[in-house]
Amino acid sequence: MGKWAVVYSSVTGNTELVARRISAAAGDADIFTAEDMPTDLSLYDVVAIGYWLRRGGPDPQMRRCLPQVQNARVVLFQTHGAEPGSEHAVTAYARAAYLLGEGCEILGTFGCQGKINPALIAKRQNAAPDDPHGGAEAAKRWQKAATHPDEADLAAVDEFVANIKRKLSRLR
């Protein structure tokens, strides 16, 4: 099904865990941190790019890497503290896609919740009650996110990669 490059940025380990699962499910894959991303990705049939969310988009490190990915078939994956399918999570894919270099084709997207950096939670615990990043509702979301990625999320990664492989077989 072709060789994959899996490139990720991770602070809490969430995105790294998903990246490693994507790499295993893809089979023939090389995995790189964002710092070690090769400048030439032309050897790969698929470039899977993973990041954590910051301010509604890819983290700063991945924001610098995305423009370097050019003329590639791309899979975007992200981990976040937001609810899956929320506007925040969905809009982040568009922000990542916008940053990609020329000639990229997005084959698919995958996202799941993940634990939030404890330093960020500490900072937001004193937010005003009407702040969407603070208050009781946010605290509930933080607790739920702390249990992810879980086994169901990782099984969904396997299914996602299998679907991308099927799509690739039809595109050839």
mmCIF file of N, CA, C and O in Angstrom, residues 69-146:
data_model
loop_
_atom_site.group_PDB
_atom_site.id
_atom_site.type_symbol
_atom_site.label_atom_id
_atom_site.label_comp_id
_atom_site.label_asym_id
_atom_site.label_seq_id
_atom_site.Cartn_x
_atom_site.Cartn_y
_atom_site.Cartn_z
ATOM 1 N N VAL A 69 5.696 20.784 3.834
ATOM 2 C CA VAL A 69 5.117 19.588 3.219
ATOM 3 C C VAL A 69 4.479 20.013 1.906
ATOM 4 O O VAL A 69 3.527 20.781 1.895
ATOM 5 N N GLN A 70 5.037 19.528 0.812
ATOM 6 C CA GLN A 70 4.562 19.940 -0.513
ATOM 7 C C GLN A 70 4.371 18.722 -1.413
ATOM 8 O O GLN A 70 5.074 17.726 -1.282
ATOM 9 N N ASN A 71 3.394 18.842 -2.294
ATOM 10 C CA ASN A 71 3.144 17.803 -3.304
ATOM 11 C C ASN A 71 3.042 16.413 -2.674
ATOM 12 O O ASN A 71 3.673 15.466 -3.140
ATOM 13 N N ALA A 72 2.241 16.315 -1.631
ATOM 14 C CA ALA A 72 2.125 15.056 -0.900
ATOM 15 C C ALA A 72 0.657 14.705 -0.653
ATOM 16 O O ALA A 72 -0.200 15.586 -0.588
ATOM 17 N N ARG A 73 0.422 13.412 -0.534
ATOM 18 C CA ARG A 73 -0.870 12.938 -0.036
ATOM 19 C C ARG A 73 -0.765 12.940 1.483
ATOM 20 O O ARG A 73 0.112 12.293 2.042
ATOM 21 N N VAL A 74 -1.672 13.677 2.107
ATOM 22 C CA VAL A 74 -1.548 13.990 3.527
ATOM 23 C C VAL A 74 -2.722 13.440 4.321
ATOM 24 O O VAL A 74 -3.869 13.479 3.868
ATOM 25 N N VAL A 75 -2.403 12.964 5.508
ATOM 26 C CA VAL A 75 -3.389 12.635 6.532
ATOM 27 C C VAL A 75 -3.098 13.564 7.698
ATOM 28 O O VAL A 75 -1.948 13.671 8.138
ATOM 29 N N LEU A 76 -4.105 14.257 8.178
ATOM 30 C CA LEU A 76 -3.953 15.118 9.355
ATOM 31 C C LEU A 76 -4.553 14.402 10.557
ATOM 32 O O LEU A 76 -5.648 13.849 10.465
ATOM 33 N N PHE A 77 -3.821 14.420 11.688
ATOM 34 C CA PHE A 77 -4.395 13.888 12.922
ATOM 35 C C PHE A 77 -4.044 14.814 14.071
ATOM 36 O O PHE A 77 -3.011 15.469 14.069
ATOM 37 N N GLN A 78 -4.975 14.892 15.010
ATOM 38 C CA GLN A 78 -4.804 15.831 16.113
ATOM 39 C C GLN A 78 -5.364 15.264 17.404
ATOM 40 O O GLN A 78 -6.261 14.434 17.387
ATOM 41 N N THR A 79 -4.783 15.743 18.505
ATOM 42 C CA THR A 79 -5.332 15.441 19.829
ATOM 43 C C THR A 79 -5.642 16.772 20.498
ATOM 44 O O THR A 79 -4.985 17.784 20.238
ATOM 45 N N HIS A 80 -6.662 16.758 21.332
ATOM 46 C CA HIS A 80 -7.143 18.011 21.912
ATOM 47 C C HIS A 80 -7.996 17.734 23.139
ATOM 48 O O HIS A 80 -8.480 16.624 23.330
ATOM 49 N N GLY A 81 -8.208 18.745 23.928
ATOM 50 C CA GLY A 81 -9.076 18.637 25.094
ATOM 51 C C GLY A 81 -10.529 18.916 24.783
ATOM 52 O O GLY A 81 -11.405 18.702 25.621
ATOM 53 N N ALA A 82 -10.815 19.367 23.574
ATOM 54 C CA ALA A 82 -12.188 19.699 23.174
ATOM 55 C C ALA A 82 -13.006 18.436 22.931
ATOM 56 O O ALA A 82 -12.462 17.340 22.813
ATOM 57 N N GLU A 83 -14.290 18.611 22.817
ATOM 58 C CA GLU A 83 -15.161 17.489 22.471
ATOM 59 C C GLU A 83 -14.906 17.088 21.019
ATOM 60 O O GLU A 83 -14.795 17.954 20.154
ATOM 61 N N PRO A 84 -14.817 15.798 20.744
ATOM 62 C CA PRO A 84 -14.665 15.377 19.350
ATOM 63 C C PRO A 84 -15.852 15.883 18.524
ATOM 64 O O PRO A 84 -16.985 15.865 18.977
ATOM 65 N N GLY A 85 -15.573 16.356 17.354
ATOM 66 C CA GLY A 85 -16.636 16.867 16.494
ATOM 67 C C GLY A 85 -17.058 18.286 16.813
ATOM 68 O O GLY A 85 -17.914 18.847 16.121
ATOM 69 N N SER A 86 -16.469 18.890 17.843
ATOM 70 C CA SER A 86 -16.825 20.272 18.179
ATOM 71 C C SER A 86 -16.299 21.220 17.101
ATOM 72 O O SER A 86 -15.409 20.882 16.324
ATOM 73 N N GLU A 87 -16.873 22.395 17.049
ATOM 74 C CA GLU A 87 -16.415 23.391 16.076
ATOM 75 C C GLU A 87 -14.926 23.667 16.263
ATOM 76 O O GLU A 87 -14.176 23.807 15.296
ATOM 77 N N HIS A 88 -14.485 23.719 17.498
ATOM 78 C CA HIS A 88 -13.071 23.956 17.812
ATOM 79 C C HIS A 88 -12.183 22.896 17.150
ATOM 80 O O HIS A 88 -11.195 23.226 16.495
ATOM 81 N N ALA A 89 -12.560 21.636 17.299
ATOM 82 C CA ALA A 89 -11.767 20.538 16.738
ATOM 83 C C ALA A 89 -11.822 20.527 15.214
ATOM 84 O O ALA A 89 -10.795 20.365 14.547
ATOM 85 N N VAL A 90 -12.995 20.719 14.653
ATOM 86 C CA VAL A 90 -13.154 20.667 13.197
ATOM 87 C C VAL A 90 -12.449 21.845 12.524
ATOM 88 O O VAL A 90 -11.759 21.673 11.511
ATOM 89 N N THR A 91 -12.584 23.012 13.077
ATOM 90 C CA THR A 91 -11.946 24.198 12.500
ATOM 91 C C THR A 91 -10.427 24.065 12.498
ATOM 92 O O THR A 91 -9.752 24.566 11.597
ATOM 93 N N ALA A 92 -9.880 23.358 13.488
ATOM 94 C CA ALA A 92 -8.428 23.176 13.557
ATOM 95 C C ALA A 92 -7.891 22.433 12.336
ATOM 96 O O ALA A 92 -6.772 22.699 11.892
ATOM 97 N N TYR A 93 -8.675 21.495 11.781
ATOM 98 C CA TYR A 93 -8.236 20.818 10.555
ATOM 99 C C TYR A 93 -8.085 21.822 9.411
ATOM 100 O O TYR A 93 -7.116 21.762 8.644
ATOM 101 N N ALA A 94 -9.039 22.719 9.285
ATOM 102 C CA ALA A 94 -8.977 23.724 8.222
ATOM 103 C C ALA A 94 -7.756 24.617 8.403
ATOM 104 O O ALA A 94 -7.082 24.958 7.419
ATOM 105 N N ARG A 95 -7.463 24.963 9.643
ATOM 106 C CA ARG A 95 -6.290 25.810 9.895
ATOM 107 C C ARG A 95 -5.000 25.081 9.547
ATOM 108 O O ARG A 95 -4.068 25.682 9.029
ATOM 109 N N ALA A 96 -4.939 23.793 9.835
ATOM 110 C CA ALA A 96 -3.756 23.002 9.467
ATOM 111 C C ALA A 96 -3.649 22.887 7.947
ATOM 112 O O ALA A 96 -2.570 23.074 7.378
ATOM 113 N N ALA A 97 -4.759 22.583 7.297
ATOM 114 C CA ALA A 97 -4.750 22.417 5.840
ATOM 115 C C ALA A 97 -4.306 23.703 5.153
ATOM 116 O O ALA A 97 -3.562 23.664 4.165
ATOM 117 N N TYR A 98 -4.739 24.830 5.679
ATOM 118 C CA TYR A 98 -4.380 26.123 5.103
ATOM 119 C C TYR A 98 -2.863 26.337 5.128
ATOM 120 O O TYR A 98 -2.303 26.980 4.246
ATOM 121 N N LEU A 99 -2.195 25.783 6.127
ATOM 122 C CA LEU A 99 -0.755 25.978 6.286
ATOM 123 C C LEU A 99 0.093 25.035 5.429
ATOM 124 O O LEU A 99 1.293 25.260 5.266
ATOM 125 N N LEU A 100 -0.511 23.985 4.891
ATOM 126 C CA LEU A 100 0.250 23.042 4.073
ATOM 127 C C LEU A 100 0.857 23.732 2.859
ATOM 128 O O LEU A 100 0.285 24.686 2.323
ATOM 129 N N GLY A 101 1.994 23.202 2.408
ATOM 130 C CA GLY A 101 2.632 23.724 1.212
ATOM 131 C C GLY A 101 1.816 23.392 -0.032
ATOM 132 O O GLY A 101 0.770 22.741 0.045
ATOM 133 N N GLU A 102 2.328 23.794 -1.174
ATOM 134 C CA GLU A 102 1.628 23.630 -2.449
ATOM 135 C C GLU A 102 1.480 22.165 -2.839
ATOM 136 O O GLU A 102 2.315 21.329 -2.523
ATOM 137 N N GLY A 103 0.402 21.894 -3.557
ATOM 138 C CA GLY A 103 0.212 20.602 -4.190
ATOM 139 C C GLY A 103 -0.155 19.451 -3.283
ATOM 140 O O GLY A 103 -0.008 18.297 -3.676
ATOM 141 N N CYS A 104 -0.640 19.721 -2.090
ATOM 142 C CA CYS A 104 -0.998 18.643 -1.172
ATOM 143 C C CYS A 104 -2.455 18.222 -1.368
ATOM 144 O O CYS A 104 -3.322 19.054 -1.639
ATOM 145 N N GLU A 105 -2.682 16.937 -1.214
ATOM 146 C CA GLU A 105 -4.021 16.352 -1.264
ATOM 147 C C GLU A 105 -4.289 15.737 0.105
ATOM 148 O O GLU A 105 -3.516 14.898 0.569
ATOM 149 N N ILE A 106 -5.368 16.157 0.754
ATOM 150 C CA ILE A 106 -5.705 15.615 2.064
ATOM 151 C C ILE A 106 -6.576 14.383 1.873
ATOM 152 O O ILE A 106 -7.674 14.461 1.329
ATOM 153 N N LEU A 107 -6.063 13.242 2.337
ATOM 154 C CA LEU A 107 -6.782 11.972 2.209
ATOM 155 C C LEU A 107 -7.794 11.761 3.324
ATOM 156 O O LEU A 107 -8.781 11.050 3.140
ATOM 157 N N GLY A 108 -7.529 12.341 4.483
ATOM 158 C CA GLY A 108 -8.439 12.155 5.608
ATOM 159 C C GLY A 108 -7.923 12.832 6.860
ATOM 160 O O GLY A 108 -6.792 13.321 6.897
ATOM 161 N N THR A 109 -8.797 12.858 7.867
ATOM 162 C CA THR A 109 -8.459 13.477 9.147
ATOM 163 C C THR A 109 -8.891 12.566 10.286
ATOM 164 O O THR A 109 -9.889 11.852 10.186
ATOM 165 N N PHE A 110 -8.134 12.604 11.362
ATOM 166 C CA PHE A 110 -8.465 11.835 12.555
ATOM 167 C C PHE A 110 -8.179 12.705 13.769
ATOM 168 O O PHE A 110 -7.153 13.388 13.830
ATOM 169 N N GLY A 111 -9.065 12.660 14.729
ATOM 170 C CA GLY A 111 -8.846 13.396 15.966
ATOM 171 C C GLY A 111 -9.450 12.678 17.147
ATOM 172 O O GLY A 111 -10.419 11.923 17.007
ATOM 173 N N CYS A 112 -8.856 12.890 18.294
ATOM 174 C CA CYS A 112 -9.429 12.366 19.529
ATOM 175 C C CYS A 112 -9.006 13.260 20.689
ATOM 176 O O CYS A 112 -8.063 14.033 20.571
ATOM 177 N N GLN A 113 -9.741 13.130 21.762
ATOM 178 C CA GLN A 113 -9.386 13.876 22.952
ATOM 179 C C GLN A 113 -8.091 13.336 23.531
ATOM 180 O O GLN A 113 -7.692 12.201 23.267
ATOM 181 N N GLY A 114 -7.459 14.157 24.342
ATOM 182 C CA GLY A 114 -6.261 13.762 25.061
ATOM 183 C C GLY A 114 -6.105 14.628 26.285
ATOM 184 O O GLY A 114 -6.658 15.727 26.359
ATOM 185 N N LYS A 115 -5.368 14.094 27.233
ATOM 186 C CA LYS A 115 -5.169 14.855 28.468
ATOM 187 C C LYS A 115 -4.519 16.199 28.165
ATOM 188 O O LYS A 115 -3.715 16.320 27.243
ATOM 189 N N ILE A 116 -4.893 17.180 28.944
ATOM 190 C CA ILE A 116 -4.415 18.545 28.753
ATOM 191 C C ILE A 116 -3.192 18.752 29.647
ATOM 192 O O ILE A 116 -3.130 18.235 30.762
ATOM 193 N N ASN A 117 -2.255 19.514 29.150
ATOM 194 C CA ASN A 117 -1.050 19.829 29.904
ATOM 195 C C ASN A 117 -1.446 20.387 31.278
ATOM 196 O O ASN A 117 -2.195 21.364 31.361
ATOM 197 N N PRO A 118 -0.955 19.780 32.372
ATOM 198 C CA PRO A 118 -1.323 20.250 33.714
ATOM 199 C C PRO A 118 -1.006 21.731 33.955
ATOM 200 O O PRO A 118 -1.734 22.404 34.683
ATOM 201 N N ALA A 119 0.050 22.253 33.347
ATOM 202 C CA ALA A 119 0.375 23.673 33.509
ATOM 203 C C ALA A 119 -0.724 24.552 32.928
ATOM 204 O O ALA A 119 -1.055 25.603 33.493
ATOM 205 N N LEU A 120 -1.311 24.126 31.830
ATOM 206 C CA LEU A 120 -2.401 24.883 31.218
ATOM 207 C C LEU A 120 -3.651 24.828 32.088
ATOM 208 O O LEU A 120 -4.337 25.838 32.266
ATOM 209 N N ILE A 121 -3.941 23.670 32.647
ATOM 210 C CA ILE A 121 -5.098 23.547 33.538
ATOM 211 C C ILE A 121 -4.920 24.459 34.751
ATOM 212 O O ILE A 121 -5.847 25.175 35.136
ATOM 213 N N ALA A 122 -3.735 24.462 35.333
ATOM 214 C CA ALA A 122 -3.473 25.315 36.496
ATOM 215 C C ALA A 122 -3.702 26.785 36.155
ATOM 216 O O ALA A 122 -4.277 27.536 36.938
ATOM 217 N N LYS A 123 -3.285 27.169 34.963
ATOM 218 C CA LYS A 123 -3.451 28.555 34.517
ATOM 219 C C LYS A 123 -4.926 28.906 34.344
ATOM 220 O O LYS A 123 -5.355 30.014 34.643
ATOM 221 N N ARG A 124 -5.717 27.943 33.874
ATOM 222 C CA ARG A 124 -7.118 28.221 33.555
ATOM 223 C C ARG A 124 -8.071 27.991 34.723
ATOM 224 O O ARG A 124 -9.246 28.316 34.604
ATOM 225 N N GLN A 125 -7.606 27.434 35.804
ATOM 226 C CA GLN A 125 -8.505 27.176 36.928
ATOM 227 C C GLN A 125 -9.062 28.458 37.532
ATOM 228 O O GLN A 125 -10.124 28.446 38.133
ATOM 229 N N ASN A 126 -8.375 29.543 37.356
ATOM 230 C CA ASN A 126 -8.837 30.817 37.912
ATOM 231 C C ASN A 126 -9.534 31.698 36.882
ATOM 232 O O ASN A 126 -9.727 32.880 37.105
ATOM 233 N N ALA A 127 -9.902 31.104 35.743
ATOM 234 C CA ALA A 127 -10.592 31.872 34.697
ATOM 235 C C ALA A 127 -11.977 32.287 35.173
ATOM 236 O O ALA A 127 -12.580 31.636 36.035
ATOM 237 N N ALA A 128 -12.472 33.349 34.597
ATOM 238 C CA ALA A 128 -13.818 33.824 34.924
ATOM 239 C C ALA A 128 -14.845 32.756 34.548
ATOM 240 O O ALA A 128 -14.645 31.994 33.601
ATOM 241 N N PRO A 129 -15.975 32.697 35.258
ATOM 242 C CA PRO A 129 -16.983 31.672 34.971
ATOM 243 C C PRO A 129 -17.529 31.697 33.548
ATOM 244 O O PRO A 129 -17.924 30.667 33.018
ATOM 245 N N ASP A 130 -17.532 32.874 32.909
ATOM 246 C CA ASP A 130 -18.044 32.949 31.538
ATOM 247 C C ASP A 130 -16.964 32.692 30.482
ATOM 248 O O ASP A 130 -17.241 32.679 29.293
ATOM 249 N N ASP A 131 -15.738 32.448 30.912
ATOM 250 C CA ASP A 131 -14.638 32.127 29.999
ATOM 251 C C ASP A 131 -14.819 30.680 29.526
ATOM 252 O O ASP A 131 -14.914 29.767 30.343
ATOM 253 N N PRO A 132 -14.889 30.426 28.213
ATOM 254 C CA PRO A 132 -15.094 29.059 27.728
ATOM 255 C C PRO A 132 -13.947 28.118 28.077
ATOM 256 O O PRO A 132 -14.085 26.907 27.996
ATOM 257 N N HIS A 133 -12.802 28.676 28.489
ATOM 258 C CA HIS A 133 -11.650 27.855 28.848
ATOM 259 C C HIS A 133 -11.524 27.664 30.355
ATOM 260 O O HIS A 133 -10.522 27.146 30.835
ATOM 261 N N GLY A 134 -12.529 28.075 31.084
ATOM 262 C CA GLY A 134 -12.498 27.933 32.535
ATOM 263 C C GLY A 134 -13.874 27.583 33.062
ATOM 264 O O GLY A 134 -14.811 27.358 32.297
ATOM 265 N N GLY A 135 -14.005 27.518 34.361
ATOM 266 C CA GLY A 135 -15.293 27.242 34.975
ATOM 267 C C GLY A 135 -15.605 25.763 35.089
ATOM 268 O O GLY A 135 -14.815 24.888 34.732
ATOM 269 N N ALA A 136 -16.799 25.479 35.597
ATOM 270 C CA ALA A 136 -17.201 24.102 35.898
ATOM 271 C C ALA A 136 -17.316 23.232 34.656
ATOM 272 O O ALA A 136 -16.914 22.062 34.669
ATOM 273 N N GLU A 137 -17.844 23.783 33.561
ATOM 274 C CA GLU A 137 -17.978 22.978 32.335
ATOM 275 C C GLU A 137 -16.610 22.592 31.783
ATOM 276 O O GLU A 137 -16.414 21.474 31.322
ATOM 277 N N ALA A 138 -15.689 23.524 31.810
ATOM 278 C CA ALA A 138 -14.333 23.218 31.336
ATOM 279 C C ALA A 138 -13.685 22.166 32.228
ATOM 280 O O ALA A 138 -13.020 21.256 31.730
ATOM 281 N N ALA A 139 -13.895 22.263 33.525
ATOM 282 C CA ALA A 139 -13.322 21.274 34.445
ATOM 283 C C ALA A 139 -13.847 19.871 34.144
ATOM 284 O O ALA A 139 -13.091 18.892 34.185
ATOM 285 N N LYS A 140 -15.130 19.761 33.808
ATOM 286 C CA LYS A 140 -15.691 18.459 33.412
ATOM 287 C C LYS A 140 -15.022 17.945 32.138
ATOM 288 O O LYS A 140 -14.701 16.770 32.022
ATOM 289 N N ARG A 141 -14.825 18.845 31.181
ATOM 290 C CA ARG A 141 -14.191 18.470 29.917
ATOM 291 C C ARG A 141 -12.742 18.033 30.152
ATOM 292 O O ARG A 141 -12.270 17.066 29.563
ATOM 293 N N TRP A 142 -12.032 18.722 31.053
ATOM 294 C CA TRP A 142 -10.655 18.353 31.372
ATOM 295 C C TRP A 142 -10.596 16.945 31.962
ATOM 296 O O TRP A 142 -9.723 16.163 31.622
ATOM 297 N N GLN A 143 -11.550 16.656 32.856
ATOM 298 C CA GLN A 143 -11.587 15.316 33.472
ATOM 299 C C GLN A 143 -11.836 14.247 32.423
ATOM 300 O O GLN A 143 -11.197 13.198 32.429
ATOM 301 N N LYS A 144 -12.776 14.500 31.530
ATOM 302 C CA LYS A 144 -13.073 13.525 30.479
ATOM 303 C C LYS A 144 -11.863 13.360 29.558
ATOM 304 O O LYS A 144 -11.483 12.234 29.209
ATOM 305 N N ALA A 145 -11.250 14.457 29.163
ATOM 306 C CA ALA A 145 -10.094 14.406 28.253
ATOM 307 C C ALA A 145 -8.926 13.658 28.888
ATOM 308 O O ALA A 145 -8.152 13.007 28.181
ATOM 309 N N ALA A 146 -8.807 13.713 30.199
ATOM 310 C CA ALA A 146 -7.694 13.063 30.902
ATOM 311 C C ALA A 146 -7.698 11.542 30.730
ATOM 312 O O ALA A 146 -6.687 10.893 30.962
#
